[in-house]
């Protein structure tokens, strides 16, 4: 441990950070050790990490002093914020600034910041295609992360642009549902556009590849995906791998999706509309080849569904 480079991993009990911790643990001769950061070292996921031999420390994204302590002596920091816990772009930016400030104070040699692009670059402020949210964002969890990139200036940072998790099928309740006719159907405002998706676990594995690659990735933006697929294509794979009947795709307008009323429906409606209306830009910012070079185990959608089919309700 003493001769290993420590990576302080935020979100270590979650999808992205958890994937990174597992990737580091799976490569004991790789020269890195994970330091898992959590707000609650007594929670089951934190205790499981400790049992697996990972150093687990307590810190809070809202408390810069706690982050400084968590980062002390570390080589690297994996920086991820969780928009979906508070739904606030302003809070996400403040948390990212705390991470950057603490990383500067701790003299961190390599930060990998999990970010997304600023959707406002694609539309003028008076563009009426989709509403502004929280007064100034098109897709707050994208735009706020992009704005937070500035907080990392002066730090040796890699800007990791991630993609839609396929895990949302079971984690966010986005799997097809049985209608009154007994047939499976799902609803998205995606038209015939392809969506860049990825297995959440693969984001952490890519991040590990970036830390291993070291200085060549500092100052670089690395956009990743597992695969880009239309909703029809995803439905065909689900139907084939899960052994269920055809999945009907209700391609609704984004306004309809935004009106569904579940928490974050407006945000998700805007996000899917961006994937649809700015398909070229969004896909152009992400590469499966880059992701596979950094993580040779990168999963395709078929492979992901085959591996996780027991979790997907049908
Ligand atoms: N879902 C998608 O398709 C998708 C795609 C791209 C990007 N993203 C982005 O991914 C981010 C979430 O990452 P994830 O999915 O890996 O998270 P997750 O699985 O939901 O887990 C959240 C993690 O964040 C940590 N956390 C939350 N608030 C914290 C705080 N105040 N202080 C310290 N740690 C805190 C939690 O740690 P403890 O609870 O242990 O403290 C936990 O480990 C979001 O910002 C989202 O926009 C999501």
CSV table of C-alpha atoms and ligand atoms in Angstrom, one decimal:
chain,number,residue,atom,x,y,z
A,1,UNK,CA,0.0,0.0,0.0
A,2,UNK,CA,2.7,2.4,1.0
A,3,UNK,CA,4.4,2.4,-2.4
A,4,UNK,CA,1.1,2.6,-4.3
A,5,UNK,CA,-0.5,5.8,-5.7
A,6,UNK,CA,-3.7,6.5,-3.8
A,7,UNK,CA,-6.8,7.5,-5.7
A,8,UNK,CA,-9.4,9.2,-3.5
A,9,UNK,CA,-12.7,8.1,-5.1
A,10,UNK,CA,-15.8,10.2,-4.6
A,11,UNK,CA,-19.0,8.4,-5.2
A,12,UNK,CA,-17.3,5.2,-4.1
A,13,UNK,CA,-20.6,3.7,-2.9
A,14,UNK,CA,-22.3,4.6,-6.2
A,15,UNK,CA,-22.1,3.6,-9.8
A,16,UNK,CA,-19.2,5.5,-11.3
A,17,UNK,CA,-16.9,5.6,-8.2
A,18,UNK,CA,-17.8,2.1,-7.3
A,19,UNK,CA,-16.8,0.9,-10.7
A,20,UNK,CA,-13.5,2.7,-10.3
A,21,UNK,CA,-12.8,1.2,-6.9
A,22,UNK,CA,-13.6,-2.3,-8.2
A,23,UNK,CA,-11.3,-1.7,-11.2
A,24,UNK,CA,-8.4,-0.7,-8.9
A,25,UNK,CA,-9.0,-3.7,-6.6
A,26,UNK,CA,-9.1,-6.0,-9.6
A,27,UNK,CA,-5.6,-5.0,-10.6
A,28,UNK,CA,-3.5,-5.5,-7.4
A,29,UNK,CA,-0.2,-5.1,-9.3
A,30,UNK,CA,-1.3,-2.0,-11.1
A,31,UNK,CA,0.4,0.4,-8.7
A,32,UNK,CA,-2.8,2.1,-7.5
A,33,UNK,CA,-4.8,1.8,-4.3
A,34,UNK,CA,-8.4,3.1,-3.9
A,35,UNK,CA,-9.4,5.3,-1.0
A,36,UNK,CA,-13.2,5.2,-0.9
A,37,UNK,CA,-14.9,8.4,0.2
A,38,UNK,CA,-18.4,8.3,1.7
A,39,UNK,CA,-20.5,10.4,4.0
A,40,UNK,CA,-21.3,7.4,6.1
A,41,UNK,CA,-18.6,4.8,6.8
A,42,UNK,CA,-21.2,2.7,8.6
A,43,UNK,CA,-23.5,2.1,5.7
A,44,UNK,CA,-23.5,-1.4,4.2
A,45,UNK,CA,-21.8,-0.4,0.9
A,46,UNK,CA,-19.0,1.3,2.8
A,47,UNK,CA,-18.6,-1.6,5.1
A,48,UNK,CA,-18.5,-4.0,2.1
A,49,UNK,CA,-15.7,-1.9,0.6
A,50,UNK,CA,-13.7,-2.0,3.9
A,51,UNK,CA,-14.2,-5.8,4.1
A,52,UNK,CA,-12.8,-6.0,0.6
A,53,UNK,CA,-9.6,-4.3,1.9
A,54,UNK,CA,-10.3,-0.8,0.7
A,55,UNK,CA,-9.4,2.2,2.9
A,56,UNK,CA,-12.7,4.0,3.6
A,57,UNK,CA,-12.8,7.6,4.7
A,58,UNK,CA,-15.6,10.0,5.6
A,59,UNK,CA,-16.1,13.3,3.8
A,60,UNK,CA,-18.9,15.4,2.4
A,61,UNK,CA,-19.0,17.3,-0.9
A,62,UNK,CA,-20.6,20.2,1.0
A,63,UNK,CA,-17.7,20.4,3.4
A,64,UNK,CA,-14.4,21.4,1.8
A,65,UNK,CA,-12.4,20.8,5.0
A,66,UNK,CA,-13.6,17.2,5.1
A,67,UNK,CA,-12.5,16.8,1.5
A,68,UNK,CA,-9.0,18.2,2.2
A,69,UNK,CA,-8.6,15.6,4.9
A,70,UNK,CA,-9.9,12.8,2.6
A,71,UNK,CA,-7.5,13.8,-0.2
A,72,UNK,CA,-4.4,14.3,2.0
A,73,UNK,CA,-1.5,12.2,0.7
A,74,UNK,CA,-3.4,11.0,-2.4
A,75,UNK,CA,-2.0,11.0,-5.9
A,76,UNK,CA,-5.4,11.2,-7.7
A,77,UNK,CA,-9.0,12.2,-7.2
A,78,UNK,CA,-12.0,10.8,-9.0
A,79,UNK,CA,-14.5,13.7,-8.9
A,80,UNK,CA,-18.2,13.0,-9.3
A,81,UNK,CA,-21.2,14.9,-7.9
A,82,UNK,CA,-24.7,13.5,-7.6
A,83,UNK,CA,-27.2,16.0,-9.2
A,84,UNK,CA,-30.1,13.6,-8.7
A,85,UNK,CA,-29.8,13.8,-4.9
A,86,UNK,CA,-30.8,17.5,-4.9
A,87,UNK,CA,-31.7,18.4,-8.5
A,88,UNK,CA,-29.9,21.8,-8.2
A,89,UNK,CA,-27.4,23.1,-10.8
A,90,UNK,CA,-26.1,25.7,-8.3
A,91,UNK,CA,-25.4,23.1,-5.6
A,92,UNK,CA,-23.7,20.8,-8.1
A,93,UNK,CA,-21.3,23.6,-9.1
A,94,UNK,CA,-20.6,24.5,-5.4
A,95,UNK,CA,-19.8,20.8,-4.7
A,96,UNK,CA,-17.5,20.6,-7.7
A,97,UNK,CA,-15.7,23.8,-6.5
A,98,UNK,CA,-15.2,22.3,-3.1
A,99,UNK,CA,-13.7,19.2,-4.7
A,100,UNK,CA,-11.4,21.3,-6.9
A,101,UNK,CA,-10.4,23.6,-4.0
A,102,UNK,CA,-9.6,20.6,-1.8
A,103,UNK,CA,-7.6,18.9,-4.5
A,104,UNK,CA,-5.5,22.1,-5.0
A,105,UNK,CA,-4.9,22.3,-1.2
A,106,UNK,CA,-3.9,18.6,-1.2
A,107,UNK,CA,-1.5,19.0,-4.1
A,108,UNK,CA,-3.3,16.3,-6.2
A,109,UNK,CA,-1.4,15.2,-9.2
A,110,UNK,CA,-4.3,14.0,-11.4
A,111,UNK,CA,-8.0,14.7,-11.1
A,112,UNK,CA,-10.6,12.9,-13.3
A,113,UNK,CA,-13.7,15.1,-13.3
A,114,UNK,CA,-16.9,13.4,-14.5
A,115,UNK,CA,-18.6,16.0,-16.5
A,116,UNK,CA,-21.0,16.6,-19.4
A,117,UNK,CA,-21.3,19.2,-22.1
A,118,UNK,CA,-23.0,22.6,-21.9
A,119,UNK,CA,-26.2,22.2,-23.9
A,120,UNK,CA,-26.6,26.0,-24.1
A,121,UNK,CA,-23.9,26.0,-26.8
A,122,UNK,CA,-26.4,24.3,-29.2
A,123,UNK,CA,-29.2,26.9,-28.8
A,124,UNK,CA,-29.6,30.7,-28.5
A,125,UNK,CA,-31.2,31.8,-25.2
A,126,UNK,CA,-34.4,32.7,-27.0
A,127,UNK,CA,-34.7,29.4,-28.7
A,128,UNK,CA,-38.2,28.0,-27.9
A,129,UNK,CA,-37.6,24.4,-28.7
A,130,UNK,CA,-37.2,23.5,-25.0
A,131,UNK,CA,-37.8,25.4,-21.8
A,132,UNK,CA,-35.0,26.9,-19.7
A,133,UNK,CA,-34.9,25.2,-16.4
A,134,UNK,CA,-33.8,26.7,-13.0
A,135,UNK,CA,-33.9,30.0,-15.0
A,136,UNK,CA,-30.7,29.5,-16.8
A,137,UNK,CA,-30.1,25.9,-17.8
A,138,UNK,CA,-31.3,23.8,-20.7
A,139,UNK,CA,-30.3,20.5,-19.0
A,140,UNK,CA,-29.2,21.5,-15.5
A,141,UNK,CA,-27.2,18.3,-14.8
A,142,UNK,CA,-25.3,18.8,-18.0
A,143,UNK,CA,-24.9,22.6,-18.0
A,144,UNK,CA,-23.9,22.8,-14.4
A,145,UNK,CA,-21.2,20.2,-14.7
A,146,UNK,CA,-19.8,21.9,-17.8
A,147,UNK,CA,-19.8,25.3,-15.9
A,148,UNK,CA,-18.0,23.5,-13.1
A,149,UNK,CA,-15.2,22.6,-15.4
A,150,UNK,CA,-13.8,26.1,-14.8
A,151,UNK,CA,-13.2,25.3,-11.1
A,152,UNK,CA,-10.7,22.7,-12.1
A,153,UNK,CA,-8.5,25.1,-14.0
A,154,UNK,CA,-5.0,25.1,-12.6
A,155,UNK,CA,-5.4,21.5,-11.6
A,156,UNK,CA,-4.0,18.6,-13.6
A,157,UNK,CA,-7.4,17.4,-14.7
A,158,UNK,CA,-8.9,15.0,-17.3
A,159,UNK,CA,-12.5,16.0,-18.2
A,160,UNK,CA,-14.4,12.7,-18.6
A,161,UNK,CA,-17.6,13.2,-20.7
A,162,UNK,CA,-19.9,10.3,-19.8
A,163,UNK,CA,-23.1,8.9,-21.4
A,164,UNK,CA,-26.6,7.7,-20.5
A,165,UNK,CA,-26.3,4.6,-18.3
A,166,UNK,CA,-28.1,1.6,-19.6
A,167,UNK,CA,-28.5,0.7,-15.9
A,168,UNK,CA,-31.2,3.4,-15.9
A,169,UNK,CA,-33.5,0.6,-17.3
A,170,UNK,CA,-33.7,-0.8,-13.8
A,171,UNK,CA,-32.2,1.9,-11.6
A,172,UNK,CA,-34.4,4.8,-13.0
A,173,UNK,CA,-37.5,2.7,-13.8
A,174,UNK,CA,-37.0,3.2,-17.6
A,175,UNK,CA,-37.5,-0.4,-18.7
A,176,UNK,CA,-40.5,-1.2,-20.9
A,177,UNK,CA,-43.7,-1.8,-19.1
A,178,UNK,CA,-46.7,-4.1,-19.7
A,179,UNK,CA,-49.7,-2.3,-21.1
A,180,UNK,CA,-53.4,-3.2,-20.6
A,181,UNK,CA,-53.0,-5.4,-23.7
A,182,UNK,CA,-50.3,-7.4,-22.0
A,183,UNK,CA,-47.6,-6.2,-24.4
A,184,UNK,CA,-44.4,-4.4,-23.4
A,185,UNK,CA,-44.0,-0.8,-24.4
A,186,UNK,CA,-41.9,2.2,-23.6
A,187,UNK,CA,-42.1,5.9,-24.3
A,188,UNK,CA,-39.3,8.3,-25.2
A,189,UNK,CA,-39.1,11.6,-27.1
A,190,UNK,CA,-36.2,10.3,-29.1
A,191,UNK,CA,-37.6,9.9,-32.6
A,192,UNK,CA,-35.2,7.8,-34.6
A,193,UNK,CA,-32.1,9.3,-33.2
A,194,UNK,CA,-29.3,7.2,-31.7
A,195,UNK,CA,-28.6,7.6,-28.0
A,196,UNK,CA,-25.0,7.3,-26.6
A,197,UNK,CA,-25.2,4.8,-23.8
A,198,UNK,CA,-22.8,2.9,-21.6
A,199,UNK,CA,-22.8,0.4,-18.7
A,200,UNK,CA,-22.2,2.5,-15.6
A,201,UNK,CA,-19.6,0.0,-14.4
A,202,UNK,CA,-17.5,0.8,-17.6
A,203,UNK,CA,-17.2,4.5,-16.7
A,204,UNK,CA,-15.2,3.5,-13.6
A,205,UNK,CA,-13.1,1.1,-15.7
A,206,UNK,CA,-12.4,3.9,-18.2
A,207,UNK,CA,-11.4,6.2,-15.4
A,208,UNK,CA,-8.9,3.6,-14.1
A,209,UNK,CA,-7.4,3.5,-17.6
A,210,UNK,CA,-7.1,7.3,-17.5
A,211,UNK,CA,-5.3,7.2,-14.2
A,212,UNK,CA,-3.0,4.5,-15.5
A,213,UNK,CA,-2.3,6.6,-18.6
A,214,UNK,CA,-1.4,9.5,-16.4
A,215,UNK,CA,0.0,12.7,-17.8
A,216,UNK,CA,-0.9,12.1,-21.4
A,217,UNK,CA,-4.6,12.6,-20.4
A,218,UNK,CA,-4.0,15.7,-18.2
A,219,UNK,CA,-5.7,18.7,-19.7
A,220,UNK,CA,-7.7,16.5,-22.1
A,221,UNK,CA,-11.4,16.0,-22.6
A,222,UNK,CA,-12.2,12.3,-23.0
A,223,UNK,CA,-15.8,11.6,-24.3
A,224,UNK,CA,-17.0,8.0,-23.9
A,225,UNK,CA,-19.8,5.7,-24.7
A,226,UNK,CA,-20.4,1.9,-25.0
A,227,UNK,CA,-22.5,2.1,-28.1
A,228,UNK,CA,-25.0,4.4,-29.8
A,229,UNK,CA,-28.4,2.9,-30.5
A,230,UNK,CA,-31.9,3.9,-31.5
A,231,UNK,CA,-34.7,3.1,-29.1
A,232,UNK,CA,-36.0,0.6,-31.7
A,233,UNK,CA,-32.6,-1.1,-31.7
A,234,UNK,CA,-32.5,-1.2,-27.9
A,235,UNK,CA,-36.0,-2.7,-27.9
A,236,UNK,CA,-35.0,-5.4,-30.4
A,237,UNK,CA,-32.1,-6.4,-28.2
A,238,UNK,CA,-34.2,-6.4,-25.1
A,239,UNK,CA,-36.8,-8.5,-26.8
A,240,UNK,CA,-34.2,-11.0,-28.1
A,241,UNK,CA,-32.0,-11.3,-25.0
A,242,UNK,CA,-34.9,-11.3,-22.5
A,243,UNK,CA,-36.9,-13.7,-24.6
A,244,UNK,CA,-40.0,-11.5,-24.6
A,245,UNK,CA,-42.4,-10.3,-27.4
A,246,UNK,CA,-41.8,-7.2,-29.5
A,247,UNK,CA,-41.4,-4.0,-27.5
A,248,UNK,CA,-43.6,-1.2,-28.8
A,249,UNK,CA,-41.9,2.2,-28.9
A,250,UNK,CA,-44.1,5.2,-28.3
A,251,UNK,CA,-42.1,8.1,-29.8
A,252,UNK,CA,-43.7,11.1,-28.2
A,253,UNK,CA,-42.9,14.7,-28.5
A,254,UNK,CA,-40.6,16.1,-25.9
A,255,UNK,CA,-43.3,18.4,-24.5
A,256,UNK,CA,-45.5,15.4,-23.8
A,257,UNK,CA,-42.6,13.7,-22.0
A,258,UNK,CA,-41.9,16.8,-19.9
A,259,UNK,CA,-45.5,16.9,-18.9
A,260,UNK,CA,-45.4,13.4,-17.4
A,261,UNK,CA,-45.0,14.9,-13.9
A,262,UNK,CA,-42.5,12.6,-12.3
A,263,UNK,CA,-39.6,14.3,-10.5
A,264,UNK,CA,-37.2,15.4,-13.1
A,265,UNK,CA,-39.6,14.9,-16.1
A,266,UNK,CA,-38.8,18.3,-17.5
A,267,UNK,CA,-35.0,17.7,-17.1
A,268,UNK,CA,-35.2,14.2,-18.7
A,269,UNK,CA,-37.5,15.5,-21.4
A,270,UNK,CA,-34.9,18.2,-22.3
A,271,UNK,CA,-32.1,15.7,-22.1
A,272,UNK,CA,-33.7,13.2,-24.5
A,273,UNK,CA,-34.6,16.0,-26.8
A,274,UNK,CA,-31.0,17.0,-26.9
A,275,UNK,CA,-30.0,13.4,-27.8
A,276,UNK,CA,-32.6,13.6,-30.6
A,277,UNK,CA,-32.2,17.1,-32.0
A,278,UNK,CA,-28.4,17.4,-31.5
A,279,UNK,CA,-27.6,13.7,-32.3
A,280,UNK,CA,-24.6,14.6,-34.4
A,281,UNK,CA,-23.1,16.9,-31.8
A,282,UNK,CA,-23.7,14.6,-28.8
A,283,UNK,CA,-22.4,11.4,-30.6
A,284,UNK,CA,-19.5,13.4,-32.0
A,285,UNK,CA,-18.4,14.2,-28.5
A,286,UNK,CA,-18.2,10.6,-27.5
A,287,UNK,CA,-16.3,7.6,-28.8
A,288,UNK,CA,-16.7,3.9,-28.1
A,289,UNK,CA,-13.2,3.3,-29.6
A,290,UNK,CA,-11.6,5.7,-27.1
A,291,UNK,CA,-13.5,4.0,-24.3
A,292,UNK,CA,-12.5,0.5,-25.4
A,293,UNK,CA,-8.8,1.6,-25.7
A,294,UNK,CA,-9.0,2.7,-22.0
A,295,UNK,CA,-11.1,-0.3,-21.0
A,296,UNK,CA,-10.8,-3.3,-23.2
A,297,UNK,CA,-13.7,-5.0,-21.4
A,298,UNK,CA,-16.1,-2.3,-22.6
A,299,UNK,CA,-19.6,-3.8,-22.9
A,300,UNK,CA,-22.0,-3.5,-25.9
A,301,UNK,CA,-25.7,-3.2,-25.1
A,302,UNK,CA,-26.3,-6.9,-26.0
A,303,UNK,CA,-23.6,-7.9,-23.5
A,304,UNK,CA,-24.9,-5.5,-20.8
A,305,UNK,CA,-28.4,-6.8,-21.1
A,306,UNK,CA,-27.3,-10.5,-21.1
A,307,UNK,CA,-25.3,-9.8,-18.0
A,308,UNK,CA,-28.0,-7.9,-16.2
A,309,UNK,CA,-31.2,-9.5,-17.5
A,310,UNK,CA,-32.3,-10.7,-14.1
A,311,UNK,CA,-32.5,-7.1,-12.9
A,312,UNK,CA,-34.7,-5.9,-15.7
A,313,UNK,CA,-38.4,-6.2,-14.9
A,314,UNK,CA,-40.6,-7.4,-17.8
B,1,LIG,N1,-27.7,8.1,-14.7
B,1,LIG,C1,-27.1,8.4,-15.8
B,1,LIG,O1,-27.5,7.9,-16.9
B,1,LIG,C2,-25.9,9.3,-15.8
B,1,LIG,C3,-25.2,9.5,-17.0
B,1,LIG,C4,-24.1,10.4,-17.0
B,1,LIG,C5,-23.8,11.1,-15.8
B,1,LIG,N2,-24.6,10.9,-14.7
B,1,LIG,C6,-24.2,11.6,-13.5
B,1,LIG,O2,-23.7,10.8,-12.5
B,1,LIG,C7,-23.8,11.4,-11.3
B,1,LIG,C8,-24.1,10.4,-10.2
B,1,LIG,O3,-23.1,9.5,-10.2
B,1,LIG,P1,-23.4,7.9,-9.8
B,1,LIG,O4,-24.5,7.5,-10.7
B,1,LIG,O5,-22.2,7.2,-9.8
B,1,LIG,O6,-24.0,8.1,-8.4
B,1,LIG,P2,-25.0,7.1,-7.5
B,1,LIG,O7,-24.7,5.7,-7.9
B,1,LIG,O8,-26.3,7.6,-7.5
B,1,LIG,O9,-24.3,7.3,-6.0
B,1,LIG,C9,-24.2,8.6,-5.5
B,1,LIG,C10,-22.8,8.7,-4.9
B,1,LIG,O10,-22.5,10.0,-4.6
B,1,LIG,C11,-22.1,10.1,-3.3
B,1,LIG,N3,-22.5,11.4,-2.7
B,1,LIG,C12,-23.7,12.0,-3.0
B,1,LIG,N4,-23.7,13.2,-2.3
B,1,LIG,C13,-22.6,13.3,-1.6
B,1,LIG,C14,-22.0,14.2,-0.7
B,1,LIG,N5,-22.7,15.3,-0.4
B,1,LIG,N6,-20.8,14.0,-0.2
B,1,LIG,C15,-20.1,12.9,-0.5
B,1,LIG,N7,-20.6,12.0,-1.4
B,1,LIG,C16,-21.8,12.2,-1.9
B,1,LIG,C17,-22.7,9.0,-2.5
B,1,LIG,O11,-21.9,8.6,-1.4
B,1,LIG,P3,-22.5,8.3,0.0
B,1,LIG,O12,-24.0,8.2,0.0
B,1,LIG,O13,-21.8,7.0,0.4
B,1,LIG,O14,-22.0,9.4,0.9
B,1,LIG,C18,-22.7,7.9,-3.6
B,1,LIG,O15,-21.5,7.2,-3.6
B,1,LIG,C19,-24.9,12.5,-11.4
B,1,LIG,O16,-24.4,13.8,-11.2
B,1,LIG,C20,-25.4,12.3,-12.8
B,1,LIG,O17,-25.8,13.5,-13.5
B,1,LIG,C21,-25.6,10.0,-14.7
